[in-house]
CSV table of C-alpha atoms and ligand atoms in Angstrom, one decimal:
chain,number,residue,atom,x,y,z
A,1,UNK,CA,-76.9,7.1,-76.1
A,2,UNK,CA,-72.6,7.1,-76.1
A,3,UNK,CA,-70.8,7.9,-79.1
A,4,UNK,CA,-70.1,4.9,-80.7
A,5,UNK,CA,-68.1,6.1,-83.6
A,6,UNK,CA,-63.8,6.0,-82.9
A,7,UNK,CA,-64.0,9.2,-85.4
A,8,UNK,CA,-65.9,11.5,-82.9
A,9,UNK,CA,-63.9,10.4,-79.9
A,10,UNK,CA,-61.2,11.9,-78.1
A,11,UNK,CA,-58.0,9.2,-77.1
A,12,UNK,CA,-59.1,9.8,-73.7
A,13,UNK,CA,-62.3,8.2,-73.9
A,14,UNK,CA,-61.1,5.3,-76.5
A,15,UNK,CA,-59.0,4.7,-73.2
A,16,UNK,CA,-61.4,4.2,-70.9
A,17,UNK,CA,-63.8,1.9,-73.8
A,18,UNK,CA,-61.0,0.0,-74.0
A,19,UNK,CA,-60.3,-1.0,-69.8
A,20,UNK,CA,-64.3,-1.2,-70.2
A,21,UNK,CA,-63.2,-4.1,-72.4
A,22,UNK,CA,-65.3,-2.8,-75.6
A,23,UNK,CA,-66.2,-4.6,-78.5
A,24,UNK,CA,-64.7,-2.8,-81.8
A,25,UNK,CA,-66.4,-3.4,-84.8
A,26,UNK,CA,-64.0,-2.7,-87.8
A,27,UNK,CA,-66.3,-2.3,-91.0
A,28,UNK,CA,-64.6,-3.7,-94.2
A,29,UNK,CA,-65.7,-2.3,-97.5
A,30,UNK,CA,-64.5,-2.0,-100.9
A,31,UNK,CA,-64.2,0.6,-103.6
A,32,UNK,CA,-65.5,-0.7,-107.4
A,33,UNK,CA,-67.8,-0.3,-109.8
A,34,UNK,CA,-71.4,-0.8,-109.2
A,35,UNK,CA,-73.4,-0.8,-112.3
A,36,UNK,CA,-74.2,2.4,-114.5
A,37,UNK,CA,-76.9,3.8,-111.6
A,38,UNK,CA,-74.5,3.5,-108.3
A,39,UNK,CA,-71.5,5.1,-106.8
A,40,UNK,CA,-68.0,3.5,-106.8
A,41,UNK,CA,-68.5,3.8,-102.3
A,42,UNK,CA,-71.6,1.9,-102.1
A,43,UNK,CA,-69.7,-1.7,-100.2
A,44,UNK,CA,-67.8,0.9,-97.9
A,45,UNK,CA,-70.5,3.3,-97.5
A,46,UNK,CA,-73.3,0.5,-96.9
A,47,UNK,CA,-71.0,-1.4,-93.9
A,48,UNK,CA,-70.4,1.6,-92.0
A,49,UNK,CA,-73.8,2.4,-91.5
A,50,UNK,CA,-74.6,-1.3,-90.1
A,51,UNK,CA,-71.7,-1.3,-88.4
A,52,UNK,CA,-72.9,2.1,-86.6
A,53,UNK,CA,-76.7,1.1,-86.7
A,54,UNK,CA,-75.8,-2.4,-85.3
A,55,UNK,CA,-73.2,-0.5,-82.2
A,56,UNK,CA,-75.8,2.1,-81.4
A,57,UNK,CA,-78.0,-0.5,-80.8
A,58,UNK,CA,-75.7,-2.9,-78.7
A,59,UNK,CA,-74.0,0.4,-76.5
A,60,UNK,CA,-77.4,0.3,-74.7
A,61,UNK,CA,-76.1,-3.3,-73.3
A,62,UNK,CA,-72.3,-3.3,-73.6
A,63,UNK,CA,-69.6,-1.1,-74.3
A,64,UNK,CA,-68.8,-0.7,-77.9
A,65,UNK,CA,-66.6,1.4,-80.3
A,66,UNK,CA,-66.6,1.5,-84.6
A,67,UNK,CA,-63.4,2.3,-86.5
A,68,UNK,CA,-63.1,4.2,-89.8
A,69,UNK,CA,-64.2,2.1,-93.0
A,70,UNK,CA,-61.0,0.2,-94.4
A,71,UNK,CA,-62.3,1.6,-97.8
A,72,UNK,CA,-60.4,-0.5,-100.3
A,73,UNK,CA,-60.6,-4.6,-100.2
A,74,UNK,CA,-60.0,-7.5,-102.9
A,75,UNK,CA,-61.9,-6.5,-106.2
A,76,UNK,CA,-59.7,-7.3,-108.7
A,77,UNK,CA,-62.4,-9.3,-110.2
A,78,UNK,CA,-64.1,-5.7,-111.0
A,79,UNK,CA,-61.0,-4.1,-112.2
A,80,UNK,CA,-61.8,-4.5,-116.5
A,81,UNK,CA,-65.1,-2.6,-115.6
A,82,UNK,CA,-63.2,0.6,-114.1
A,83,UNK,CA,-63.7,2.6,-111.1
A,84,UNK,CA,-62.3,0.1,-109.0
A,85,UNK,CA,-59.2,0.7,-106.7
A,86,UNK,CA,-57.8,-3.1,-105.4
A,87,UNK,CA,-55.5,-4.2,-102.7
A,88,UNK,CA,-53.4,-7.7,-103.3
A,89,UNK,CA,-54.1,-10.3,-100.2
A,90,UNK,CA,-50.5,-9.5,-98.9
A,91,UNK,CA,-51.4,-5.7,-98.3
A,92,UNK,CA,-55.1,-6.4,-97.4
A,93,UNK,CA,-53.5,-9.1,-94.7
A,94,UNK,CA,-50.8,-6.4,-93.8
A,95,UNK,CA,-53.2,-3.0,-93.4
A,96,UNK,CA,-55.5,-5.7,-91.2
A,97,UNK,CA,-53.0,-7.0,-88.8
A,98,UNK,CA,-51.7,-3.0,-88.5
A,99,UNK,CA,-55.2,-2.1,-87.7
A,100,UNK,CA,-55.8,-5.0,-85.0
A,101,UNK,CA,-52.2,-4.6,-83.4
A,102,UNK,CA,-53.3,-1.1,-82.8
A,103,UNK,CA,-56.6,-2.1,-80.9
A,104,UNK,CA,-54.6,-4.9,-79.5
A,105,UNK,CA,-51.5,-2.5,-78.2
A,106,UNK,CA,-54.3,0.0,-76.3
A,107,UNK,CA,-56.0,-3.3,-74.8
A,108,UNK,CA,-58.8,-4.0,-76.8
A,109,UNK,CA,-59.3,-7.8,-77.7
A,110,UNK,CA,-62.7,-8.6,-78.8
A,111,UNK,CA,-62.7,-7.3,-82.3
A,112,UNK,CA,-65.3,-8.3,-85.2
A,113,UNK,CA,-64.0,-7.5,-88.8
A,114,UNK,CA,-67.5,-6.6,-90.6
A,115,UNK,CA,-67.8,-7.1,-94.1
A,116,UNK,CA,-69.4,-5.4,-96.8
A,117,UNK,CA,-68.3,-6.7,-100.0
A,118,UNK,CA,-68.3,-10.7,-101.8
A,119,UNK,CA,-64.9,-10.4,-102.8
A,120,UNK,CA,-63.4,-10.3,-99.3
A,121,UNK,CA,-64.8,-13.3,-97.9
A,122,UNK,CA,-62.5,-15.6,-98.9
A,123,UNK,CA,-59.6,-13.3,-97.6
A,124,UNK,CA,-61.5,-12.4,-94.1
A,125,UNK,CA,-61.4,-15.8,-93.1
A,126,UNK,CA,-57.9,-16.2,-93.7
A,127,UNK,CA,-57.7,-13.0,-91.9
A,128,UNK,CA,-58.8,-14.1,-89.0
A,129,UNK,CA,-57.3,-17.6,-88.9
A,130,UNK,CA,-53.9,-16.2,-89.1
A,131,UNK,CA,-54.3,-13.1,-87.0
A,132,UNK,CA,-56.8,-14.6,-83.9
A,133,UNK,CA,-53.8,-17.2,-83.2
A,134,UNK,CA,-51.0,-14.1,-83.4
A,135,UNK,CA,-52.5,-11.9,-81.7
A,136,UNK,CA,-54.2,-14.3,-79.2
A,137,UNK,CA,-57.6,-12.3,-79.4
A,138,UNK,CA,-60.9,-13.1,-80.1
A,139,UNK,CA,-61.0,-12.2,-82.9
A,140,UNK,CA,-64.2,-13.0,-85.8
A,141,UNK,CA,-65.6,-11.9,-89.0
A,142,UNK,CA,-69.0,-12.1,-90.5
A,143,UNK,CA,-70.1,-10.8,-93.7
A,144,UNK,CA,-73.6,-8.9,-93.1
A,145,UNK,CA,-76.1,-10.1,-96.0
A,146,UNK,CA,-75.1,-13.7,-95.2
A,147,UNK,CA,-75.5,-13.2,-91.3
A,148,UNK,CA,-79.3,-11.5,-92.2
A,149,UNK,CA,-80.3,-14.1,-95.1
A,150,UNK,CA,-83.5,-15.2,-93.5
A,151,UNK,CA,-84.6,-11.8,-93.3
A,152,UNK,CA,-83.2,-10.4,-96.6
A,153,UNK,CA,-85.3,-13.5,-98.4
A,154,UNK,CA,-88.4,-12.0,-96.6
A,155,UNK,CA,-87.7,-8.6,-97.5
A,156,UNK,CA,-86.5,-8.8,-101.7
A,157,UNK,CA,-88.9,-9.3,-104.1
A,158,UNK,CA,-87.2,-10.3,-106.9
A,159,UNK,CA,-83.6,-11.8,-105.6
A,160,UNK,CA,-82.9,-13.9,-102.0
A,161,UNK,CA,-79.8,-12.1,-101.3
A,162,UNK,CA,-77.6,-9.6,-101.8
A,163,UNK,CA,-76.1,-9.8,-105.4
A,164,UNK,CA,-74.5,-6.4,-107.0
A,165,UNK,CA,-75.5,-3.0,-107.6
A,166,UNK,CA,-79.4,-4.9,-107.3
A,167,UNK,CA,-82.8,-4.6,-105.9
A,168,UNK,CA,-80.5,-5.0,-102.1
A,169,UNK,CA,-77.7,-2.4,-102.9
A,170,UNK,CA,-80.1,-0.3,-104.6
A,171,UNK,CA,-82.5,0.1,-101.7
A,172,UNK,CA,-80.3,0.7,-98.8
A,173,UNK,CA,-78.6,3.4,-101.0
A,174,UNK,CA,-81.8,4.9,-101.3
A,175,UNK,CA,-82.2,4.8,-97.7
A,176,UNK,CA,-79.2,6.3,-96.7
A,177,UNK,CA,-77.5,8.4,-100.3
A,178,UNK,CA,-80.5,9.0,-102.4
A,179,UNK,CA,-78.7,11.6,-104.5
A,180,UNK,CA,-76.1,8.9,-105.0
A,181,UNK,CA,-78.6,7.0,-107.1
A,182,UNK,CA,-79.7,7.4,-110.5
A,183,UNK,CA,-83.1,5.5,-110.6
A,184,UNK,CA,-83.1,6.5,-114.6
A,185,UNK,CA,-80.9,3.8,-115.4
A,186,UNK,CA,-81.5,0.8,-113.7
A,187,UNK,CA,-83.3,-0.9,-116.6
A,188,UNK,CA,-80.1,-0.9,-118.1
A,189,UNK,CA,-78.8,-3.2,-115.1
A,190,UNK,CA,-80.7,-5.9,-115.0
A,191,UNK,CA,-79.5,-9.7,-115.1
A,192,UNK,CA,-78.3,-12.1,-115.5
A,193,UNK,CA,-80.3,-14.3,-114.7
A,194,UNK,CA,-79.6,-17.5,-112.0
A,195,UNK,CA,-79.4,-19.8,-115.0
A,196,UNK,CA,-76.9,-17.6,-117.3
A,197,UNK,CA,-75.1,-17.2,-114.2
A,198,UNK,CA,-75.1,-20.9,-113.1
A,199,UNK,CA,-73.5,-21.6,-116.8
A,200,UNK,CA,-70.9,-19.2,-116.5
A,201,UNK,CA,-69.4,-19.8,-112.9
A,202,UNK,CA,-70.7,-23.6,-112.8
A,203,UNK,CA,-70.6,-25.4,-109.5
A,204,UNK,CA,-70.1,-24.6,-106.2
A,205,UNK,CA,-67.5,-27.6,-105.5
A,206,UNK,CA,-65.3,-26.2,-108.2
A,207,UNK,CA,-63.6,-22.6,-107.7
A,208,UNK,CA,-61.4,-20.6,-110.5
A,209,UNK,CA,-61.2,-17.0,-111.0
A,210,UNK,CA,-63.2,-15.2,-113.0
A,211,UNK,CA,-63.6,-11.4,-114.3
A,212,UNK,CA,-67.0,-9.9,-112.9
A,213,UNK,CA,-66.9,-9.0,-117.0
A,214,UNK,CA,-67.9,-12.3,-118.2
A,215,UNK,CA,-70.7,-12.2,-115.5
A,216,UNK,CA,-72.3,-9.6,-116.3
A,217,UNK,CA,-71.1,-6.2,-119.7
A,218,UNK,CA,-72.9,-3.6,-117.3
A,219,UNK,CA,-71.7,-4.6,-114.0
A,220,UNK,CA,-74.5,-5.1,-112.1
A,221,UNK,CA,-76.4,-8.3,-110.9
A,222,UNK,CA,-79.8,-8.6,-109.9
A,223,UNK,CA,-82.4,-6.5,-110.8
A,224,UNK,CA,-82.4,-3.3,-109.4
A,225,UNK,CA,-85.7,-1.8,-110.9
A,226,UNK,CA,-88.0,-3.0,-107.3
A,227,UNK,CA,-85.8,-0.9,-105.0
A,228,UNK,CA,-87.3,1.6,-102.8
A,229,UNK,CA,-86.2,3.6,-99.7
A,230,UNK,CA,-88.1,1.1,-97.9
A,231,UNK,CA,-86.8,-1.7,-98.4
A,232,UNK,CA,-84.1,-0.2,-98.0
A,233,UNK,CA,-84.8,0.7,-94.5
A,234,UNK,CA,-85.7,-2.7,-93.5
A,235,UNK,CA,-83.0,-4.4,-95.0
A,236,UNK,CA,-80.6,-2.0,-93.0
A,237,UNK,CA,-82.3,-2.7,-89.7
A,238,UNK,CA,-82.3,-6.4,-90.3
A,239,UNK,CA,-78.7,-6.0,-90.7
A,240,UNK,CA,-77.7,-4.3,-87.9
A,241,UNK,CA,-80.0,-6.3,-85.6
A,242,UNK,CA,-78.2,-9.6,-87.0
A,243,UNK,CA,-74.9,-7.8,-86.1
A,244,UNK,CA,-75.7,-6.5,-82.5
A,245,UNK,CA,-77.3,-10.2,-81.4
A,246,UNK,CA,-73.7,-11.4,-82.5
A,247,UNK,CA,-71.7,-8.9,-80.7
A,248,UNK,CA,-73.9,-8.5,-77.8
A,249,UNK,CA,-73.1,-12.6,-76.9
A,250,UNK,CA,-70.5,-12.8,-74.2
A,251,UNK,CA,-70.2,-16.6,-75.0
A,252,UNK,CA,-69.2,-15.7,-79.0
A,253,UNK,CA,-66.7,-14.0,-77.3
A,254,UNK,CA,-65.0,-16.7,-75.6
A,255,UNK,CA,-61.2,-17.1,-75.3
A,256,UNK,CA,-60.0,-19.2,-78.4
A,257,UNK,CA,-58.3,-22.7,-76.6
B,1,ZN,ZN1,-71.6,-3.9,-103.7
């Protein structure tokens, strides 16, 4: 199997990946609180291993390189509940279009911006829409736990998705970091509940900001106490399968008109 990971490789063979036309995945995380029983790394730390899972996978059909982690994204929301380090959208848009002018300038074009964290959704897409059309590259973002969704509702027991520092989070850290983890005090991050959350953010139609404080006093949402390294496991591959069907598609790829 070829390295896959722009870390380990010298500029010599980054070269030849990119007049091989390679596909580089740029993992997106963030850096924030995650409950009393996870690490501050766990977005960051989660999205490079699918982005490297996912390109180990797709080097068997094409060629394929992953950056470093941008470790810091849009978390202000988490910022009253320390440990969290945020960019503003004007630096998160600026440190972006440095890192895709780079590829761009050594003649890589089909990028994919992978994302590991809630609170950079919004900000990806913008991303993208502003930086495809400037750069004239094909360039995408897809947020992971969204992309796997059917399989993540198969897997969880007790949640359909990925919420925060939860039953998801909490089992692929297991999987990877175990000694990251401190199983002890997960009953003290459980909730809210769907309902107590539905009456605090209210409808879908209507958006305004909101401190992840008046969501939830520990930080954490879901319920964390069914994770296992197994899970885990599964939820990991599911992810990086979902990830190497989208990169491996030549028509996803496509020229923008
Ligand atoms: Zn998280």
């Amino acid at each position: 199997m070829s390295e896959v990971e722009w870390w380990r490789l010298k500029a010599a063979e980054i070269n030849s990946l990119a007049a091989r036309d390679a596909v580089v995945i740029v993992p997106v995380g963030s850096t924030e609180q995650h409950g009393p029983h996870l690490p501050t790394q766990v977005d960051s730390l989660l999205v490079r291993e699918i982005a490297l899972r996912a390109a180990r996978q797709a080097s068997r059909m094409i060629p394929i390189v992953v950056t470093p982690t941008v470790w810091s994204g849009l978390a202000e929301h988490h910022m009253s509940l320390g440990g969290t380090i945020s960019l503003d959208f004007g630096t998160f848009l600026a440190l972006l279009r440095c890192v895709c002018r780079s590829m761009v300038r050594q003649g890589f074009r089909r990028i994919l911006l992978l994302n590991g964290h809630g609170g950079n959704i919004a900000a990806l897409t913008v991303v993208v829409n502003e930086l495809a059309v400037e750069l004239d590259v094909p360039l995408a973002t897809t947020s992971y736990w969204p992309l796997a969704s059917e399989a993540f509702a198969r897997i969880l027991e007790r949640q359909k998705t990925v919420r925060h520092a939860c039953e998801a989070e909490t089992s692929m850290l297991l999987a990877v970091a175990p000694d990251l983890v401190d199983m002890g005090k997960t009953a003290d991050a459980v909730g809210p509940t769907s309902r107590e959350l539905a009456e605090v953010v209210g409808t879908d139609a209507v958006h305004r900001w909101r401190s992840f404080k008046a969501r939830t006093t520990h930080g954490a949402i879901g319920d964390p106490r069914t994770a296992s390294a197994e899970k885990g496991e599964r939820l990991l591959k599911a992810a990086a399968d979902a990830v190497s069907k989208v990169v491996t598609n030549g028509d996803f790829w496509a020229l923008p008109s």
